[in-house]
Short mmCIF file of C-alpha atoms in Angstrom, two decimals:
data_model
loop_
_atom_site.label_atom_id
_atom_site.label_comp_id
_atom_site.label_asym_id
_atom_site.label_seq_id
_atom_site.Cartn_x
_atom_site.Cartn_y
_atom_site.Cartn_z
CA MET A 1 -12.06 -21.82 13.43
CA VAL A 2 -9.37 -23.10 10.64
CA GLN A 3 -7.22 -26.21 10.10
CA VAL A 4 -3.88 -25.90 7.69
CA SER A 5 -2.23 -28.24 6.16
CA ARG A 6 1.16 -26.95 3.48
CA ARG A 7 -1.27 -25.87 1.11
CA SER A 8 -5.18 -25.02 1.61
CA VAL A 9 -6.63 -24.03 4.62
CA THR A 10 -10.21 -25.15 5.95
CA PHE A 11 -12.10 -23.14 7.18
CA LEU A 12 -15.33 -24.52 9.26
CA PRO A 13 -17.42 -21.51 9.69
CA PRO A 14 -19.42 -20.39 13.00
CA PRO A 15 -22.94 -21.31 13.60
CA LYS A 16 -23.86 -18.22 11.90
CA ALA A 17 -21.36 -18.05 9.32
CA ARG A 18 -22.97 -17.18 5.69
CA ALA A 19 -19.69 -16.41 3.19
CA LEU A 20 -16.03 -15.87 3.39
CA ILE A 21 -14.25 -12.63 2.32
CA GLY A 22 -10.57 -12.18 2.18
CA ASP A 23 -7.59 -11.60 -0.57
CA PHE A 24 -8.12 -13.94 -1.73
CA SER A 25 -11.94 -13.61 -2.60
CA ASP A 26 -11.50 -9.32 -3.11
CA TRP A 27 -12.74 -9.19 0.35
CA GLU A 28 -16.17 -6.74 -0.88
CA ARG A 29 -16.69 -8.04 -4.65
CA ASP A 30 -16.73 -11.53 -4.28
CA PRO A 31 -17.32 -13.23 -1.24
CA ILE A 32 -17.61 -17.22 -1.16
CA PRO A 33 -21.03 -18.64 0.15
CA LEU A 34 -21.31 -21.28 2.33
CA ALA A 35 -22.67 -24.65 3.34
CA GLY A 36 -20.70 -26.16 5.37
CA PRO A 37 -16.17 -27.02 5.45
CA LEU A 38 -14.50 -25.30 2.79
CA THR A 39 -10.81 -25.87 1.62
CA LEU A 40 -9.21 -23.70 -0.25
CA GLU A 41 -5.57 -23.72 -2.00
CA PHE A 42 -3.07 -21.64 -1.66
CA PRO A 43 0.26 -20.68 -2.24
CA GLU A 44 2.87 -22.42 -0.61
CA GLY A 45 4.29 -20.14 3.31
CA ALA A 46 1.76 -18.29 2.43
CA TYR A 47 -0.31 -15.07 5.20
CA VAL A 48 -3.63 -15.72 4.84
CA GLU A 49 -6.19 -13.35 6.09
CA TYR A 50 -10.78 -13.75 6.11
CA ALA A 51 -13.59 -12.83 7.81
CA PHE A 52 -16.58 -14.19 7.02
CA LEU A 53 -20.46 -12.51 6.60
CA ASP A 54 -23.79 -13.03 8.32
CA GLU A 55 -27.01 -13.21 7.24
CA GLU A 56 -27.36 -9.64 6.51
CA GLY A 57 -23.96 -9.32 5.25
CA ARG A 58 -21.92 -7.94 7.72
CA PRO A 59 -18.18 -8.81 8.13
CA PHE A 60 -17.33 -10.70 11.65
CA PRO A 61 -14.35 -11.94 13.07
CA ASP A 62 -14.31 -15.88 13.37
CA PRO A 63 -13.80 -16.27 17.40
CA ASP A 64 -11.88 -19.18 16.33
CA ASN A 65 -8.83 -17.19 15.84
CA PRO A 66 -7.31 -14.85 18.21
CA GLU A 67 -4.95 -13.11 15.49
CA ARG A 68 -6.22 -10.48 15.00
CA ALA A 69 -4.77 -9.23 11.58
CA ASP A 70 -2.21 -6.09 11.35
CA ASN A 71 -5.47 -3.76 9.63
CA PRO A 72 -5.23 0.25 10.37
CA TRP A 73 -8.92 -0.06 9.24
CA TRP A 74 -10.89 -3.64 10.20
CA THR A 75 -11.04 -5.22 13.58
CA TYR A 76 -12.40 -7.97 11.50
CA PRO A 77 -9.93 -9.77 9.38
CA ARG A 78 -8.55 -12.37 11.46
CA ALA A 79 -4.97 -13.79 10.67
CA ILE A 80 -3.33 -17.66 9.20
CA ARG A 81 0.03 -18.52 7.71
CA LEU A 82 0.67 -22.06 6.71
CA PRO A 83 3.71 -23.71 6.80
CA GLY A 84 7.11 -21.90 5.35
CA PHE A 85 5.74 -18.35 6.17
CA ARG A 86 8.43 -16.26 6.30
CA TYR A 87 7.72 -12.49 7.45
CA GLU A 88 10.61 -10.08 6.44
CA ALA A 89 10.72 -7.99 8.96
CA PRO A 90 11.92 -3.90 8.83
CA PRO A 91 14.82 -3.21 10.90
CA GLU A 92 14.99 -1.50 13.58
CA PRO A 93 16.34 1.25 14.56
CA GLN A 94 18.92 3.07 17.60
CA ALA A 95 17.38 6.08 17.65
CA GLU A 96 13.16 7.22 16.98
CA PRO A 97 12.86 9.74 15.10
CA LYS A 98 10.46 12.65 16.21
CA VAL A 99 7.18 13.40 13.87
CA ALA A 100 5.99 16.84 14.03
CA ARG A 101 2.30 17.11 13.09
CA HIS A 102 0.78 20.46 11.61
CA ARG A 103 -2.06 21.57 9.31
CA LEU A 104 -2.90 22.72 6.10
CA GLY A 105 -6.64 23.53 6.59
CA GLU A 106 -8.72 20.65 7.32
CA ARG A 107 -5.61 19.39 5.77
CA ARG A 108 -3.31 17.59 8.19
CA TYR A 109 -0.11 16.39 7.33
CA TYR A 110 3.21 15.19 9.29
CA VAL A 111 7.20 15.01 9.37
CA ALA A 112 9.56 13.42 9.93
CA GLU A 113 14.03 13.67 9.86
CA THR A 114 15.72 11.09 10.48
CA GLY A 115 19.05 13.74 10.10
CA PRO A 116 20.81 16.93 9.39
CA TYR A 117 21.06 18.50 6.19
CA PRO A 118 18.24 15.53 4.62
CA ARG A 119 19.44 14.71 0.49
CA ALA A 120 15.79 13.80 -0.45
CA THR A 121 12.22 13.41 1.30
CA VAL A 122 10.32 10.79 0.95
CA VAL A 123 6.21 11.06 1.05
CA ALA A 124 3.47 9.05 2.09
CA GLN A 125 -0.58 8.69 1.47
CA ASP A 126 -1.90 7.53 3.55
CA GLY A 127 -0.45 9.73 6.26
CA VAL A 128 -1.45 7.73 9.61
CA ALA A 129 -1.17 4.24 8.55
CA PHE A 130 2.14 4.07 7.40
CA TYR A 131 3.78 6.64 10.25
CA ARG A 132 1.32 3.98 13.04
CA THR A 133 0.72 1.08 11.25
CA ALA A 134 4.00 0.22 8.77
CA GLY A 135 6.47 3.08 11.00
CA LEU A 136 7.85 4.30 7.28
CA HIS A 137 10.18 6.87 9.45
CA ARG A 138 11.40 4.02 11.36
CA VAL A 139 12.29 1.69 9.04
CA ALA A 140 14.00 5.26 6.70
CA GLN A 141 16.12 5.37 10.22
CA ALA A 142 17.36 2.07 10.99
CA LEU A 143 18.77 2.15 6.97
CA LEU A 144 20.45 5.05 7.58
CA GLU A 145 21.87 3.74 10.60
CA ALA A 146 22.96 0.65 8.34
CA GLY A 147 24.58 2.83 6.37
CA GLU A 148 22.38 2.12 3.31
CA ILE A 149 20.44 5.27 2.35
CA PRO A 150 22.20 9.03 2.80
CA PRO A 151 19.54 10.49 5.68
CA VAL A 152 15.45 12.11 4.35
CA ARG A 153 12.73 13.74 5.64
CA LEU A 154 9.76 12.02 5.51
CA VAL A 155 6.13 13.97 4.86
CA PHE A 156 2.34 12.07 5.98
CA VAL A 157 -0.45 13.19 4.15
CA GLU A 158 -3.79 12.87 5.40
CA PRO A 159 -6.29 11.91 2.78
CA ILE A 160 -10.54 12.70 3.87
CA ASP A 161 -12.02 11.08 1.10
CA ARG A 162 -9.44 8.45 -0.92
CA ASN A 163 -11.59 6.93 -2.10
CA ARG A 164 -12.72 9.86 -3.83
CA GLU A 165 -9.08 11.96 -4.04
CA TYR A 166 -6.72 9.48 -4.99
CA ARG A 167 -8.23 8.48 -8.17
CA PHE A 168 -6.93 11.22 -10.28
CA HIS A 169 -8.19 14.23 -8.63
CA GLU A 170 -7.02 17.80 -9.82
CA GLY A 171 -8.43 19.04 -6.18
CA TYR A 172 -6.11 16.23 -4.49
CA GLU A 173 -3.70 17.55 -6.36
CA ALA A 174 -3.31 20.54 -5.67
CA GLU A 175 -3.66 20.48 -2.76
CA PHE A 176 -1.30 17.74 -2.13
CA HIS A 177 1.34 20.31 -3.71
CA ARG A 178 0.41 22.57 -1.61
CA VAL A 179 1.21 21.18 0.87
CA LEU A 180 4.71 19.72 -0.09
CA GLU A 181 5.34 23.92 -0.90
CA GLN A 182 4.41 24.71 2.97
CA VAL A 183 7.32 21.44 4.07
CA GLU A 184 9.47 23.31 2.18
CA LYS A 185 8.84 26.59 3.41
CA ASP A 186 8.77 25.35 6.79
CA HIS A 187 12.18 23.03 6.99
CA GLY A 188 13.54 23.53 3.55
CA PRO A 189 14.23 22.13 0.48
CA LEU A 190 12.13 19.28 -0.55
CA GLY A 191 15.55 17.30 -2.81
CA GLU A 192 14.09 14.35 -4.24
CA VAL A 193 11.75 13.07 -3.60
CA VAL A 194 9.96 9.73 -2.86
CA LEU A 195 6.32 9.46 -3.65
CA VAL A 196 4.50 6.10 -1.44
CA GLY A 197 1.65 4.68 -1.17
CA ALA A 198 -0.03 1.48 -1.34
CA SER A 199 -3.30 0.30 -3.27
CA LEU A 200 -5.29 3.70 -3.58
CA GLY A 201 -2.90 6.09 -2.87
CA GLY A 202 0.16 4.20 -4.93
CA LEU A 203 -2.24 4.86 -8.00
CA PHE A 204 -2.11 8.18 -6.87
CA SER A 205 1.76 8.27 -6.69
CA LEU A 206 2.12 6.43 -10.45
CA TRP A 207 -0.37 9.59 -11.13
CA GLN A 208 1.70 12.00 -10.36
CA ALA A 209 4.40 10.87 -11.07
CA LEU A 210 3.93 10.67 -14.76
CA ARG A 211 1.87 13.87 -14.70
CA HIS A 212 5.15 15.39 -13.45
CA PRO A 213 8.36 13.50 -13.71
CA GLU A 214 10.96 16.33 -13.34
CA ARG A 215 9.26 16.62 -8.99
CA PHE A 216 8.27 13.18 -8.51
CA PRO A 217 11.81 10.45 -9.99
CA LYS A 218 10.97 7.73 -7.81
CA VAL A 219 8.15 5.90 -7.01
CA LEU A 220 7.27 2.74 -3.86
CA ALA A 221 4.19 1.42 -5.02
CA LEU A 222 2.63 -1.16 -3.50
CA SER A 223 -0.26 -3.47 -4.63
CA PRO A 224 -1.55 0.26 -6.60
CA ALA A 225 -4.92 0.01 -7.69
CA LEU A 226 -4.46 -0.04 -10.85
CA LYS A 227 -7.87 -1.09 -11.77
CA ALA A 228 -8.65 2.44 -12.34
CA HIS A 229 -9.55 5.47 -14.95
CA PRO A 230 -11.37 8.80 -14.72
CA GLY A 231 -14.58 8.93 -13.90
CA GLY A 232 -14.29 5.12 -13.32
CA MET A 233 -15.54 4.08 -9.45
CA ASP A 234 -15.20 0.09 -9.62
CA ALA A 235 -11.46 -0.83 -8.42
CA TYR A 236 -12.30 -4.36 -9.44
CA ARG A 237 -13.60 -3.28 -13.03
CA ASP A 238 -11.94 -0.19 -14.21
CA ARG A 239 -10.24 -0.46 -16.93
CA GLU A 240 -6.73 -0.16 -16.52
CA TRP A 241 -6.40 3.51 -17.39
CA LEU A 242 -2.91 4.50 -16.33
CA LEU A 243 -1.08 1.45 -18.08
CA GLU A 244 -1.93 2.90 -20.47
CA GLN A 245 -0.73 6.61 -20.39
CA TYR A 246 2.68 4.62 -19.01
CA ALA A 247 2.47 2.60 -22.76
CA GLU A 248 2.89 6.41 -23.93
CA ALA A 249 4.50 8.45 -21.58
CA GLN A 250 8.38 9.55 -22.66
CA ARG A 251 9.35 9.77 -19.50
CA LEU A 252 9.02 7.55 -16.66
CA PRO A 253 10.43 6.75 -12.93
CA ARG A 254 12.07 5.53 -11.34
CA ILE A 255 9.70 2.58 -9.62
CA TYR A 256 9.66 -0.37 -6.92
CA LEU A 257 5.94 -1.98 -7.26
CA GLU A 258 5.34 -5.22 -4.71
CA VAL A 259 2.35 -6.77 -5.23
CA GLY A 260 0.33 -9.99 -3.04
CA LEU A 261 -0.86 -13.32 -4.58
CA LEU A 262 -4.11 -13.72 -3.22
CA GLU A 263 -4.62 -10.20 -4.68
CA TRP A 264 -7.35 -9.28 -7.46
CA LEU A 265 -4.62 -6.37 -8.52
CA LEU A 266 -2.29 -9.29 -8.81
CA GLY A 267 -2.18 -8.80 -12.51
CA PRO A 268 -2.56 -4.81 -13.86
CA ASN A 269 1.21 -4.94 -11.47
CA ARG A 270 2.14 -7.75 -13.14
CA ARG A 271 1.58 -6.55 -16.82
CA PHE A 272 2.40 -2.85 -15.25
CA ALA A 273 5.50 -3.92 -13.90
CA ALA A 274 6.14 -6.00 -18.22
CA LEU A 275 5.30 -2.91 -19.51
CA LEU A 276 8.21 -1.30 -17.50
CA ALA A 277 9.94 -4.79 -18.60
CA ASP A 278 9.35 -3.64 -22.32
CA ARG A 279 9.99 0.18 -22.19
CA LYS A 280 13.20 -0.28 -20.59
CA ALA A 281 12.98 1.63 -17.19
CA PRO A 282 14.58 1.13 -14.35
CA HIS A 283 12.01 -0.87 -11.75
CA ALA A 284 12.21 -3.76 -9.13
CA TYR A 285 9.27 -6.02 -9.10
CA ARG A 286 8.53 -8.57 -6.02
CA GLU A 287 5.83 -10.94 -5.26
CA ARG A 288 5.36 -11.99 -2.19
CA PRO A 289 2.47 -14.81 -0.82
CA SER A 290 0.69 -12.44 0.77
CA GLY A 291 -2.38 -10.59 -0.04
CA HIS A 292 -4.18 -6.82 0.18
CA ASN A 293 -2.92 -6.09 3.45
CA TRP A 294 -0.59 -4.75 5.73
CA VAL A 295 1.98 -8.08 6.34
CA THR A 296 2.69 -7.71 2.43
CA TRP A 297 3.76 -4.18 2.66
CA LYS A 298 5.55 -3.73 5.76
CA GLN A 299 7.99 -6.23 3.92
CA ALA A 300 8.43 -3.96 1.08
CA LEU A 301 9.74 -0.66 2.91
CA ALA A 302 13.37 -2.49 3.55
CA PRO A 303 14.14 -2.68 0.15
CA GLY A 304 12.38 0.00 -1.79
CA LEU A 305 13.65 2.63 -0.32
CA GLY A 306 17.15 0.90 -0.63
CA TYR A 307 16.39 0.76 -4.28
CA LEU A 308 15.75 4.40 -4.39
CA LEU A 309 17.57 5.68 -1.86
CA GLY A 310 20.70 3.67 -1.89
CA THR A 311 24.18 3.01 -3.84
CA VAL A 312 22.72 1.17 -7.13
#
């Protein structure tokens, strides 16, 4: 059970709860021990996702909160909206693009087009989540219908082992490029390519834009996991290696960057946005009063696509 005020939430733990987790505790890294009710302060109008841990360290949902978080990977997070929370709902299209399912070996990917003769291709990592949970193709269709972006092709690429593949993995990089080659063979020229990714998918997208600037000139990066370096596996404490590479690169992509105020990745993303500003790189940056979750990321899709594909 929770008690909500203007800027704080009091968590009243059920009998078997021993710790509290959420975006505010880095989820897996720093659970907050519970000996009774706990009050935490948040930004005004915040959206908060949380869960409890039992004595074995297993997460479970708050039995007194029926509001499930919109999470494609975990079933236990519950959601809280503080007074003043405003959800910027993505636009809804009049017609939904058809999505075709494909395979290249074991790799699954999906392709949709918002109209004939697409002028650009939007490529998303964590494809099923961006397709089913975020509805990226629907957002693109709605923006096209409103005259805000041109017709685009959307490619949703699903990982097999995202924790390994998205961390500067050259084997996945080669397979990812083969997927795009197959899409071009089956559906026609890619045109201008926009890479899209959240968390580790955002890290991989920014890395690819740095390594292949002519092929990938634009990136929509949502809470990219910038606490990472080649060979590292600690998404909370690894060195911010990619920032070092961007500081030295001769050519930088156009980037739309968003992050939540409740994330452990807030600091790295702020430093990345400052680096882009210092380098006079074309970019847009926004922070939202929420965390590392799909409520944060879904709100970024329309402004991100509009910035990268619309008329500036």
